[in-house]
Amino acid sequence: MKAKVLLSLILLCGGLAAPLARAGDAVPATPAVPPACELPSYLLSSESQLPKVGEAIKSGKPLEILVIGSRSTTIPASEDASYPARMQAILKDKLPPSEAVHVSVEIQSKKTAEEAATTFVKLMEAKRPTLVIWQTGTVDAIRAIDPDDFRGAVTDGVAALQNAGADVVLMNLQYSPRTETMISVPPYLDNMRVVAQEHDVPLFDRFAIMRQWNDQGQFDLFSPSRGPELAKQVHDCLGRALAQFVIDAAHLGPAQQQN
Amino acid sequence: MTIADQVTGTPIAGTAGAKPAEAKPRAAAPAISLPAIGERELRLDLFRGLALWLIFIDHLPPSVLTWFTIRNYGFSDATEIFIFISGYTAAFVYGRAMLESGVVIATARIMRRVWQIYVAHVFLFTIFLAEISYVATSFENPLYTEEMGIMDFLKQPDVTIVQALLLRFRPVNMDVLPLYIVLMLALPVILWSMKWKPDLTLALSAVLYAVTWEYDLYFSAYPNGFWAFNPLAWQLLFVFGAWCALGGARRMSRILASPVTMWISVAYIVAAFCVTLTWYVPQLSHLMPKRLEQWMYPIDKTDLDVLRLTHFLALAALTVRFLPRDWPGLKSPWLRPLILCGSHSLEIFCLGVFLAFAGHFILAEVSGGAAMHAVISLSGILIMWGVAWVISWYKRVADKSGAKPKIAVGNADMAGGG
């Protein structure tokens, strides 16, 4: 009898948990977002903040953003459609026209987090960005780098970027259902979340966002198509989401936004 | 076939008279004692079958059914159940063999079992290779050029295949069998040591676990990294299973029956549930104290985190308490599929891994959304059930027509905790 009660309790809790998790689904990020890009708001919010970005915009200084990433930060042969370029466009749109926004991209293909982090000091001296968006984890997951070493490398990298005086956003891996049986992603997602928590850095959860789109049927990420159309659309949505994420984490009031 | 088949034969001298339910702890008895059961322990099969189903569902991309797997409600998951029960049944079968036929014979049988598991692993690897080669040649979505870098190993099949045979190259979802192979290789030593000092063996196992954590010991893998399930840590659960099978469970029965244990377990499971809830309902995550998060995360599966281990122990304690051995429900036809799958676990485990590959493949080819997903999960489970039924039919009917005694010995190995 007791066992039955326990079991039904567990099942009940399970049943409650499922609808709760979807409670936020209906809320679009902003009214202007195309329907394909819609996301529940929790995927775009972070407790951590970007004080330097907020300051720069409030005081009218130019916003210099550096995106450091591996090959999933670009689309081969159509860089203009990749998410950093899209983010720049959206930010320019949303921020006051007086605000100068410039996004530069540093692609470090086939480099692990550790290898990428060694370049950070020089890179920061050369570019002096207000905000660095560091996309990492994919190469480490493919090469099955020890997750502890990975965490150490990301920690060092984030510290280096912060010491150079920039705000940091971490971006994790893509959701790639085709290679799910081949690349073990969870340890790298978990460790990036841990580093983000420890260093109070906003984490842009690209994996969860793309999975949401796939599960809700907005994009078919299983598609084997060779054309760049799908990639362009996904990057457009990622750029929009990222722009929104940055604006929210910088705590910009309506006064600093166009809409 | 079933443990019962060989167990019913001759009860061991020291335990012949004792009925399992009334057996009292025997201080002066031989160091290990096997419960004299006339009947197969159905709870083991039930939960192993359950673990196999859950592992299968966990290996598929998340769907509605994923909400029924226990990893969503606490720290531990089906792997813990599988390894613990494997240790239990392996010790039960081969411990008996060791007492009856001696160390050499028992070791020989264990080695034959290891070979079977190894062959099963290589078989699964072949299927994996076919799948990955197919994806490599047919999938060129520019969104994922980077992820396709995983195919680079296909450029060196000579090295990769040899490394796979050495168990150093293990694709995702193929980590359990190598772990199991290593644990079974160690089983003769474990059993031999348990024959003399079961508690000391368990203590040594715990020491090895602690040393592994302290000095960060691991099994290296190819091309780099380490085994996703560290055998040096996971052995603790396996040895604990063996220890329980060889009389430990009975000696612990007073602890298990105490209400204190029960309430501690309940409290821990509820706490773990609340923590996991914050993973799935991100709106709640701000309720988690930061201190606690920093202390707790990451919860390490590779090295069998203490939080996972204790969560499994709490679950096990409650299960043993609320699900008595003679619970009539165990005989109900509703649980029959689970029990059937649990009693042919090696075959069904391999089938589950294969079906997960196949399921991924179908989902990729025909994107049918959630409905398709549920259909695949359910039909996978039905196939597992059907195959388990066929296997038991073979063992019950087809194989039994020959020489009986010989088969019985063979069956001892087939049941060997696999």
XYZ file of C-alpha atoms in Angstrom:
677
model
C 0.000 0.000 0.000
C 2.707 2.422 1.016
C 4.645 1.480 -2.080
C 1.689 2.400 -4.216
C 1.333 5.759 -2.579
C 5.006 6.435 -3.114
C 4.871 5.394 -6.739
C 1.852 7.495 -7.505
C 3.527 10.436 -5.777
C 6.544 10.065 -8.001
C 4.399 9.829 -11.107
C 2.350 12.784 -10.013
C 5.433 14.884 -9.456
C 6.630 13.842 -12.910
C 3.338 14.906 -14.405
C 3.558 18.242 -12.642
C 7.132 18.836 -13.676
C 6.435 18.410 -17.381
C 3.806 21.136 -17.781
C 5.756 23.468 -15.499
C 8.751 23.189 -17.753
C 6.724 24.384 -20.678
C 4.899 27.120 -18.853
C 7.083 29.826 -20.371
C 6.875 28.537 -23.927
C 4.225 30.872 -25.151
C 6.073 34.074 -24.304
C 7.880 35.401 -27.370
C 11.188 37.143 -26.776
C 10.123 40.411 -28.370
C 7.142 41.239 -30.511
C 9.304 41.920 -33.567
C 10.844 38.468 -33.664
C 9.920 36.249 -36.606
C 7.871 33.256 -35.474
C 10.619 30.774 -36.312
C 12.939 32.390 -33.765
C 10.510 32.360 -30.846
C 11.909 31.156 -27.563
C 10.666 30.808 -24.017
C 11.973 33.725 -21.998
C 13.961 31.636 -19.545
C 16.348 30.622 -22.326
C 17.205 34.262 -22.860
C 17.593 35.421 -19.290
C 20.597 35.276 -17.044
C 21.155 36.246 -13.437
C 24.652 37.371 -14.243
C 25.138 40.833 -15.649
C 27.191 42.755 -18.152
C 27.948 45.983 -16.249
C 30.565 47.284 -18.680
C 28.272 46.930 -21.654
C 25.539 48.764 -19.770
C 27.932 51.536 -18.816
C 29.291 51.946 -22.331
C 25.837 52.338 -23.793
C 24.557 54.643 -21.082
C 27.546 56.920 -21.480
C 27.318 56.781 -25.256
C 30.696 55.141 -25.779
C 31.083 52.820 -28.784
C 30.304 49.194 -28.105
C 33.123 46.990 -29.316
C 32.182 43.288 -29.282
C 34.595 40.480 -30.007
C 33.263 37.020 -30.843
C 35.820 34.289 -30.325
C 34.704 30.958 -31.625
C 35.380 27.829 -33.583
C 33.956 26.936 -36.963
C 30.360 26.735 -35.778
C 30.507 30.516 -35.385
C 30.538 30.938 -39.174
C 28.724 29.573 -42.166
C 31.173 28.491 -44.847
C 31.111 30.948 -47.739
C 28.430 33.191 -46.214
C 30.022 34.968 -43.268
C 27.597 37.876 -43.594
C 24.755 35.616 -42.598
C 26.496 34.126 -39.574
C 25.236 34.951 -36.109
C 27.884 37.567 -35.187
C 26.992 39.614 -38.259
C 23.279 39.195 -37.577
C 23.748 40.175 -33.949
C 25.520 43.367 -35.032
C 22.648 44.266 -37.322
C 20.016 43.630 -34.649
C 21.940 45.514 -31.985
C 22.292 48.517 -34.271
C 18.584 48.296 -34.813
C 17.680 48.121 -31.164
C 20.155 50.526 -29.652
C 19.941 54.286 -30.151
C 21.228 55.395 -33.562
C 23.991 57.371 -31.874
C 25.418 54.181 -30.431
C 28.299 52.773 -32.489
C 28.282 48.990 -32.440
C 31.098 47.044 -33.940
C 31.399 43.259 -33.888
C 34.627 41.560 -34.845
C 35.074 37.834 -35.145
C 38.080 35.732 -34.266
C 37.744 32.213 -35.625
C 39.992 29.645 -34.026
C 39.079 26.546 -35.905
C 40.084 23.169 -34.488
C 41.392 24.748 -31.296
C 40.395 23.427 -27.897
C 39.453 25.811 -25.105
C 42.962 25.482 -23.721
C 44.621 26.262 -27.042
C 42.293 29.183 -27.666
C 42.860 30.637 -24.205
C 46.608 30.972 -24.794
C 45.910 33.615 -27.447
C 43.650 35.739 -25.280
C 46.155 38.142 -23.760
C 47.503 39.243 -27.150
C 44.065 39.309 -28.670
C 42.704 41.541 -25.936
C 45.606 43.932 -26.248
C 44.973 44.259 -29.953
C 41.198 44.649 -29.868
C 40.274 46.079 -26.467
C 36.625 45.006 -26.634
C 33.905 45.946 -24.144
C 32.363 42.520 -24.469
C 33.779 39.163 -25.472
C 31.457 36.367 -26.545
C 33.410 33.173 -26.243
C 31.926 30.209 -28.070
C 33.727 27.024 -27.119
C 33.385 23.359 -26.227
C 32.786 21.783 -29.629
C 36.386 20.946 -30.427
C 36.909 19.679 -26.891
C 33.865 17.427 -27.151
C 34.975 16.055 -30.522
C 38.423 15.289 -29.179
C 36.995 13.996 -25.897
C 39.231 16.246 -23.807
C 39.120 15.463 -20.090
C 36.132 17.508 -18.820
C 38.102 18.584 -15.751
C 40.888 19.922 -17.949
C 38.260 21.583 -20.082
C 36.737 23.267 -17.068
C 40.179 24.470 -15.992
C 40.860 25.862 -19.453
C 37.536 27.699 -19.640
C 38.090 29.076 -16.142
C 41.547 30.376 -17.116
C 40.211 31.813 -20.355
C 37.357 33.638 -18.673
C 39.724 35.002 -16.040
C 42.109 36.245 -18.744
C 39.281 37.998 -20.582
C 37.960 39.577 -17.395
C 41.420 40.695 -16.322
C 41.782 42.456 -19.636
C 38.772 44.519 -18.645
C 35.980 43.027 -20.725
C 32.561 41.640 -19.921
C 32.280 37.998 -20.946
C 29.455 35.874 -22.331
C 30.033 32.157 -22.680
C 28.330 30.307 -25.516
C 28.103 26.540 -25.462
C 27.843 23.916 -28.195
C 25.340 23.561 -31.001
C 22.552 21.056 -30.697
C 23.498 18.557 -33.372
C 21.076 15.636 -33.369
C 22.824 13.822 -36.217
C 26.027 13.439 -34.289
C 24.373 12.805 -30.932
C 25.428 9.158 -30.956
C 28.985 10.109 -31.794
C 29.875 13.120 -29.680
C 29.296 13.077 -25.951
C 28.146 16.608 -25.248
C 26.704 16.679 -21.687
C 29.980 16.875 -19.732
C 31.028 19.965 -21.674
C 27.652 21.638 -21.253
C 27.710 20.934 -17.524
C 31.221 22.233 -17.046
C 30.539 25.426 -18.957
C 27.507 26.001 -16.763
C 29.652 25.502 -13.678
C 32.302 27.976 -14.849
C 29.623 30.502 -15.761
C 28.149 30.169 -12.284
C 31.474 30.407 -10.498
C 32.583 33.489 -12.399
C 29.166 35.097 -12.532
C 29.305 35.157 -16.320
C 26.135 34.974 -18.444
C 25.874 31.707 -20.352
C 24.146 31.802 -23.713
C 22.711 28.298 -23.876
C 22.940 27.731 -27.616
C 22.424 24.001 -27.146
C 19.111 24.329 -25.296
C 17.933 27.051 -27.670
C 18.592 25.022 -30.805
C 17.058 21.966 -29.248
C 13.979 23.984 -28.416
C 13.667 25.024 -32.063
C 14.107 21.479 -33.235
C 11.648 20.022 -30.727
C 9.030 22.665 -31.441
C 9.378 22.032 -35.154
C 10.632 25.500 -36.076
C 13.728 23.995 -37.652
C 14.478 20.462 -38.758
C 18.027 20.099 -37.555
C 18.211 16.525 -38.790
C 18.048 17.796 -42.339
C 20.888 16.525 -44.521
C 20.426 19.360 -47.024
C 23.635 20.735 -48.480
C 22.295 24.198 -49.212
C 23.122 27.062 -46.845
C 19.471 28.090 -46.320
C 18.867 26.302 -43.053
C 22.193 27.431 -41.643
C 21.397 31.037 -42.566
C 18.000 30.933 -40.892
C 19.337 29.336 -37.736
C 22.165 31.859 -37.525
C 19.723 34.698 -38.046
C 17.671 33.481 -35.099
C 20.792 32.907 -33.021
C 21.947 36.446 -33.767
C 18.587 37.849 -32.675
C 18.540 35.752 -29.533
C 22.083 36.743 -28.682
C 21.384 40.441 -29.202
C 18.360 40.187 -26.907
C 20.381 38.239 -24.387
C 23.123 40.882 -24.308
C 20.631 43.736 -23.960
C 18.854 41.989 -21.108
C 22.037 41.056 -19.275
C 23.287 44.638 -19.595
C 20.052 45.789 -17.914
C 19.269 48.437 -20.454
C 16.038 50.178 -19.728
C 13.582 51.150 -22.442
C 15.320 54.531 -22.640
C 18.402 52.922 -24.112
C 16.431 50.800 -26.541
C 14.680 51.589 -29.722
C 11.804 49.238 -29.095
C 18.458 -19.346 -18.531
C 17.417 -18.688 -15.018
C 19.421 -18.666 -11.875
C 16.770 -20.867 -10.394
C 17.627 -23.648 -12.787
C 21.036 -24.285 -11.416
C 20.325 -23.077 -7.958
C 17.583 -25.562 -7.322
C 19.996 -28.433 -7.898
C 21.967 -28.896 -4.709
C 21.795 -26.494 -1.840
C 25.116 -25.739 -0.296
C 25.908 -27.581 2.883
C 26.066 -24.668 5.293
C 22.831 -23.126 4.206
C 20.667 -26.072 3.356
C 18.252 -25.769 6.241
C 17.850 -22.050 6.399
C 14.808 -20.523 4.805
C 15.691 -17.154 3.363
C 12.981 -15.238 5.130
C 13.805 -16.481 8.599
C 17.533 -16.857 8.247
C 19.330 -15.165 11.095
C 22.756 -13.629 10.786
C 25.255 -16.393 11.329
C 28.341 -15.181 13.017
C 30.198 -18.464 13.104
C 29.141 -19.779 9.740
C 31.521 -19.915 6.764
C 32.639 -16.462 5.813
C 30.169 -16.302 2.979
C 26.810 -17.870 2.805
C 24.505 -18.122 -0.109
C 20.820 -17.850 0.476
C 19.257 -21.209 -0.233
C 16.564 -20.194 -2.600
C 14.329 -22.610 -4.294
C 13.132 -19.932 -6.567
C 14.656 -17.248 -8.713
C 14.898 -13.832 -7.082
C 12.407 -12.076 -9.315
C 13.085 -8.635 -7.907
C 16.574 -8.713 -9.396
C 15.218 -9.562 -12.823
C 12.483 -7.016 -12.500
C 14.803 -4.140 -11.741
C 17.438 -5.222 -14.183
C 14.796 -5.390 -16.867
C 13.656 -1.950 -15.822
C 17.242 -0.682 -15.976
C 17.604 -2.085 -19.498
C 14.457 -0.334 -20.675
C 15.530 2.921 -19.081
C 19.028 2.699 -20.574
C 17.426 2.208 -23.979
C 15.165 5.233 -23.540
C 18.031 7.333 -22.210
C 20.085 6.464 -25.275
C 17.424 7.809 -27.597
C 17.022 11.552 -28.061
C 14.780 13.006 -25.341
C 11.047 12.481 -25.785
C 7.910 12.126 -23.721
C 9.084 8.759 -22.449
C 12.276 10.312 -21.138
C 10.145 11.807 -18.386
C 9.656 8.313 -17.018
C 13.348 7.576 -16.567
C 14.632 7.894 -13.053
C 17.525 10.173 -13.936
C 15.003 12.995 -14.134
C 14.006 12.545 -10.518
C 17.294 12.218 -8.755
C 21.033 11.898 -9.100
C 21.461 8.251 -9.977
C 20.187 6.541 -13.110
C 19.714 3.116 -14.624
C 23.453 2.451 -14.875
C 23.737 2.186 -11.106
C 20.917 -0.348 -10.974
C 22.456 -2.347 -13.783
C 25.945 -2.520 -12.283
C 24.726 -3.288 -8.773
C 22.446 -6.107 -9.911
C 25.159 -7.425 -12.195
C 27.507 -7.634 -9.238
C 24.816 -9.321 -7.195
C 23.909 -11.982 -9.734
C 27.496 -12.578 -10.845
C 28.575 -13.212 -7.267
C 25.525 -15.347 -6.706
C 26.161 -17.624 -9.674
C 29.951 -17.750 -9.685
C 30.276 -17.637 -5.924
C 28.310 -20.851 -5.861
C 30.502 -22.269 -8.607
C 33.560 -21.321 -6.592
C 32.280 -23.080 -3.473
C 31.159 -26.142 -5.369
C 33.803 -26.600 -8.021
C 36.753 -24.585 -6.814
C 38.538 -21.456 -7.849
C 39.915 -22.746 -11.156
C 36.581 -23.881 -12.559
C 34.804 -20.747 -11.420
C 37.508 -18.559 -12.930
C 37.314 -20.472 -16.191
C 33.576 -19.920 -16.368
C 33.920 -16.254 -15.579
C 36.495 -15.903 -18.351
C 34.138 -17.516 -20.818
C 31.525 -15.008 -19.792
C 34.005 -12.147 -20.265
C 34.676 -13.431 -23.764
C 30.962 -13.401 -24.565
C 30.623 -9.823 -23.409
C 33.702 -8.841 -25.392
C 32.313 -10.369 -28.565
C 29.029 -8.568 -27.959
C 30.899 -5.302 -27.616
C 32.804 -5.808 -30.864
C 29.561 -6.667 -32.606
C 28.012 -3.401 -31.443
C 31.080 -1.503 -32.561
C 30.694 -2.898 -36.071
C 27.142 -1.589 -36.226
C 28.275 1.772 -34.928
C 30.958 1.923 -37.616
C 28.373 1.275 -40.304
C 26.118 4.009 -38.948
C 28.814 6.623 -38.627
C 30.182 5.859 -42.102
C 26.732 6.312 -43.533
C 26.270 9.661 -41.825
C 29.724 10.762 -42.921
C 28.928 10.147 -46.575
C 25.335 11.379 -46.656
C 25.183 14.338 -44.308
C 26.635 17.639 -45.450
C 24.595 20.304 -43.718
C 26.768 23.444 -43.612
C 25.366 24.223 -40.173
C 27.346 21.316 -38.794
C 30.647 21.341 -40.682
C 32.459 21.544 -37.385
C 30.664 18.636 -35.733
C 31.467 16.483 -38.746
C 35.073 16.675 -37.578
C 34.187 13.646 -35.472
C 34.406 11.621 -38.687
C 38.128 12.266 -38.898
C 38.839 8.964 -37.276
C 37.436 7.252 -40.352
C 40.556 8.418 -42.113
C 42.589 6.024 -40.013
C 40.466 2.911 -39.719
C 43.500 0.736 -38.964
C 44.322 2.587 -35.762
C 40.710 3.119 -34.765
C 39.652 -0.474 -35.122
C 42.636 -1.812 -33.214
C 41.996 0.731 -30.462
C 38.374 -0.364 -30.369
C 39.439 -3.980 -29.965
C 41.666 -2.868 -27.097
C 38.567 -1.191 -25.579
C 40.313 2.171 -25.712
C 38.197 3.689 -28.464
C 34.604 3.664 -27.331
C 31.929 5.662 -29.076
C 29.139 7.341 -27.144
C 26.638 4.937 -25.559
C 29.087 2.049 -25.749
C 30.693 2.568 -22.384
C 28.822 0.124 -20.215
C 30.075 -3.141 -21.709
C 33.805 -2.291 -21.423
C 33.186 -1.344 -17.795
C 31.396 -4.622 -17.306
C 34.233 -6.563 -18.958
C 36.796 -5.072 -16.589
C 34.602 -5.732 -13.563
C 34.043 -9.335 -14.610
C 37.791 -9.781 -15.152
C 38.288 -8.744 -11.560
C 35.485 -10.970 -10.324
C 37.622 -14.076 -9.588
C 39.828 -12.023 -7.276
C 36.818 -10.364 -5.679
C 35.088 -13.680 -5.055
C 38.210 -15.388 -3.833
C 38.781 -12.599 -1.376
C 35.114 -12.552 -0.333
C 35.283 -16.228 0.400
C 37.592 -15.427 3.283
C 36.762 -11.938 4.416
C 33.706 -10.426 2.798
C 33.728 -7.285 4.918
C 37.413 -6.698 4.355
C 36.883 -7.054 0.616
C 34.143 -4.460 0.691
C 36.351 -2.184 2.773
C 39.237 -2.575 0.306
C 36.882 -1.760 -2.509
C 35.813 1.410 -0.713
C 39.465 2.292 -0.173
C 40.151 1.879 -3.886
C 37.196 4.144 -4.585
C 38.526 6.780 -2.213
C 42.054 6.508 -3.619
C 40.669 6.890 -7.132
C 39.008 10.129 -6.106
C 41.961 11.393 -4.121
C 44.625 10.723 -6.753
C 42.427 11.051 -9.798
C 43.174 7.603 -11.202
C 41.611 6.687 -14.508
C 41.682 4.395 -17.534
C 42.957 6.271 -20.556
C 41.074 6.156 -23.820
C 41.833 6.756 -27.484
C 42.444 9.286 -29.048
C 42.573 11.053 -25.698
C 40.594 11.436 -22.546
C 39.552 8.554 -20.377
C 36.855 5.938 -19.903
C 33.453 7.484 -19.467
C 32.762 5.027 -16.634
C 35.854 4.718 -14.502
C 36.041 1.045 -13.459
C 38.200 1.980 -10.470
C 35.289 3.943 -9.047
C 32.346 1.923 -10.318
C 33.793 -1.303 -8.908
C 32.496 -0.192 -5.520
C 28.910 -0.676 -6.604
C 29.720 -4.003 -8.245
C 31.571 -5.288 -5.176
C 28.780 -4.021 -2.953
C 26.322 -6.002 -5.066
C 28.497 -9.080 -4.679
C 28.785 -8.509 -0.954
C 25.005 -8.261 -0.639
C 24.557 -11.475 -2.622
C 26.978 -13.360 -0.417
C 25.135 -12.755 2.804
C 25.628 -9.027 3.306
C 22.029 -8.251 2.500
C 20.830 -10.538 5.264
C 23.254 -9.111 7.768
C 22.047 -5.664 6.887
C 18.409 -6.597 7.192
C 18.054 -5.005 10.604
C 19.458 -1.711 9.367
C 17.225 -1.880 6.315
C 14.148 -2.532 8.429
C 14.752 0.370 10.790
C 12.518 3.395 10.360
C 15.531 5.678 10.765
C 17.043 4.311 7.567
C 13.738 4.696 5.866
C 13.288 8.333 6.802
C 16.859 9.244 5.949
C 16.365 7.621 2.562
C 13.065 9.368 1.967
C 14.510 12.722 2.984
C 17.509 12.275 0.734
C 15.450 11.204 -2.254
C 13.084 14.118 -1.819
C 16.006 16.530 -1.517
C 17.605 15.067 -4.639
C 14.297 15.378 -6.433
C 14.049 19.048 -5.521
C 17.553 19.649 -6.803
C 16.858 17.895 -10.101
C 13.668 19.877 -10.434
C 15.768 23.031 -10.688
C 17.530 21.541 -13.725
C 14.324 21.115 -15.644
C 12.415 24.112 -14.403
C 15.012 26.862 -14.805
C 12.611 29.353 -13.236
C 13.272 27.609 -9.934
C 17.034 27.645 -10.152
C 17.362 30.891 -8.214
C 15.976 29.053 -5.174
C 19.150 26.995 -5.008
C 21.693 28.379 -2.568
C 24.841 29.309 -4.501
C 27.038 27.764 -1.816
C 25.294 24.452 -2.224
C 25.574 24.610 -5.992
C 29.270 25.272 -5.868
C 29.833 22.443 -3.457
C 27.660 19.989 -5.315
C 28.304 20.546 -9.018
C 29.362 18.940 -11.194
C 27.857 15.630 -10.151
C 30.383 13.331 -11.695
C 29.102 10.252 -13.461
C 32.522 9.082 -14.655
C 33.784 8.504 -11.144
C 30.441 7.574 -9.593
C 29.919 10.678 -7.509
C 29.169 10.065 -3.850
C 25.864 11.863 -4.330
C 24.912 9.369 -7.040
C 26.029 6.399 -4.990
C 24.092 7.473 -1.918
C 21.057 8.238 -4.023
C 21.139 4.726 -5.397
C 21.576 3.264 -1.913
C 18.595 5.237 -0.647
C 16.473 4.014 -3.545
C 17.621 0.453 -2.955
C 16.859 0.650 0.760
C 13.316 1.806 0.075
C 12.828 -0.784 -2.629
C 13.887 -3.628 -0.385
C 11.609 -2.312 2.330
C 8.467 -1.803 0.316
C 8.838 -4.575 -2.193
C 9.202 -7.847 -0.324
C 10.669 -10.841 -2.054
C 7.310 -12.609 -2.015
C 5.278 -9.672 -3.255
C 2.507 -11.303 -5.308
C 2.739 -8.597 -7.942
C 6.022 -10.119 -9.068
C 4.036 -12.952 -10.551
C 1.606 -10.682 -12.317
C 1.566 -10.844 -16.102
C 2.008 -7.063 -16.249
C 5.532 -7.276 -14.915
C 6.323 -10.355 -16.944
C 7.917 -8.431 -19.872
C 10.295 -6.633 -17.522
C 11.281 -9.785 -15.713
C 11.764 -11.604 -18.990
C 14.078 -8.877 -20.279
C 15.955 -8.775 -16.986
C 16.711 -12.455 -17.068
C 18.519 -12.226 -20.418
C 20.288 -9.041 -19.708
C 23.404 -9.284 -21.891
C 21.418 -10.067 -25.003
C 18.777 -7.477 -24.246
C 21.340 -4.863 -23.316
C 23.110 -5.282 -26.661
C 19.800 -5.266 -28.452
C 18.918 -2.042 -26.638
C 22.121 -0.340 -27.782
C 21.496 -1.528 -31.320
C 17.872 -0.367 -31.222
C 18.995 3.021 -29.964
C 21.311 3.337 -32.972
C 18.523 2.222 -35.259
C 16.082 4.606 -33.585
C 18.432 7.534 -34.118
C 18.755 6.517 -37.713
C 15.014 6.329 -38.314
C 14.428 9.622 -36.537
C 17.040 11.205 -38.761
C 15.604 9.774 -41.975
C 11.900 10.296 -41.305
C 11.460 13.360 -39.178
C 8.101 12.470 -37.732
C 8.201 14.623 -34.628
C 7.070 13.607 -31.179
C 4.588 10.966 -32.320
C 7.190 9.139 -34.368
C 9.529 9.406 -31.456
C 7.101 7.776 -29.071
C 6.358 5.048 -31.615
C 10.060 4.271 -31.929
C 10.583 4.124 -28.182
C 7.570 1.895 -27.639
C 8.328 -0.440 -30.503
C 11.917 -0.694 -29.268
C 10.625 -1.885 -25.928
C 8.235 -4.308 -27.583
C 11.086 -5.711 -29.670
C 13.187 -6.158 -26.533
C 10.340 -8.004 -24.908
C 9.735 -10.167 -27.981
C 13.389 -11.108 -28.324
C 13.624 -11.896 -24.618
C 10.650 -14.188 -25.048
C 12.259 -15.922 -28.021
C 15.520 -16.396 -26.135
C 13.758 -17.939 -23.186
C 11.756 -20.130 -25.544
C 15.028 -21.344 -27.053
C 16.435 -22.138 -23.663
C 13.252 -23.669 -22.363
C 12.248 -25.720 -25.374
C 14.714 -25.784 -28.229
C 17.917 -26.372 -26.253
C 16.441 -28.658 -23.642
C 15.750 -31.455 -26.103
C 19.440 -32.448 -26.048
C 21.607 -33.601 -23.191
C 20.290 -31.987 -20.049
C 23.176 -31.948 -17.608
C 25.540 -30.311 -20.047
C 23.098 -27.550 -20.781
C 22.668 -26.856 -17.116
C 26.359 -26.034 -16.801
C 26.195 -23.814 -19.824
C 23.244 -22.037 -18.331
C 25.168 -21.200 -15.237
C 27.301 -19.023 -17.419
C 24.480 -17.559 -19.354
C 22.914 -16.402 -16.143
C 26.220 -15.082 -14.933
C 25.188 -11.696 -13.925
C 24.936 -10.714 -17.520
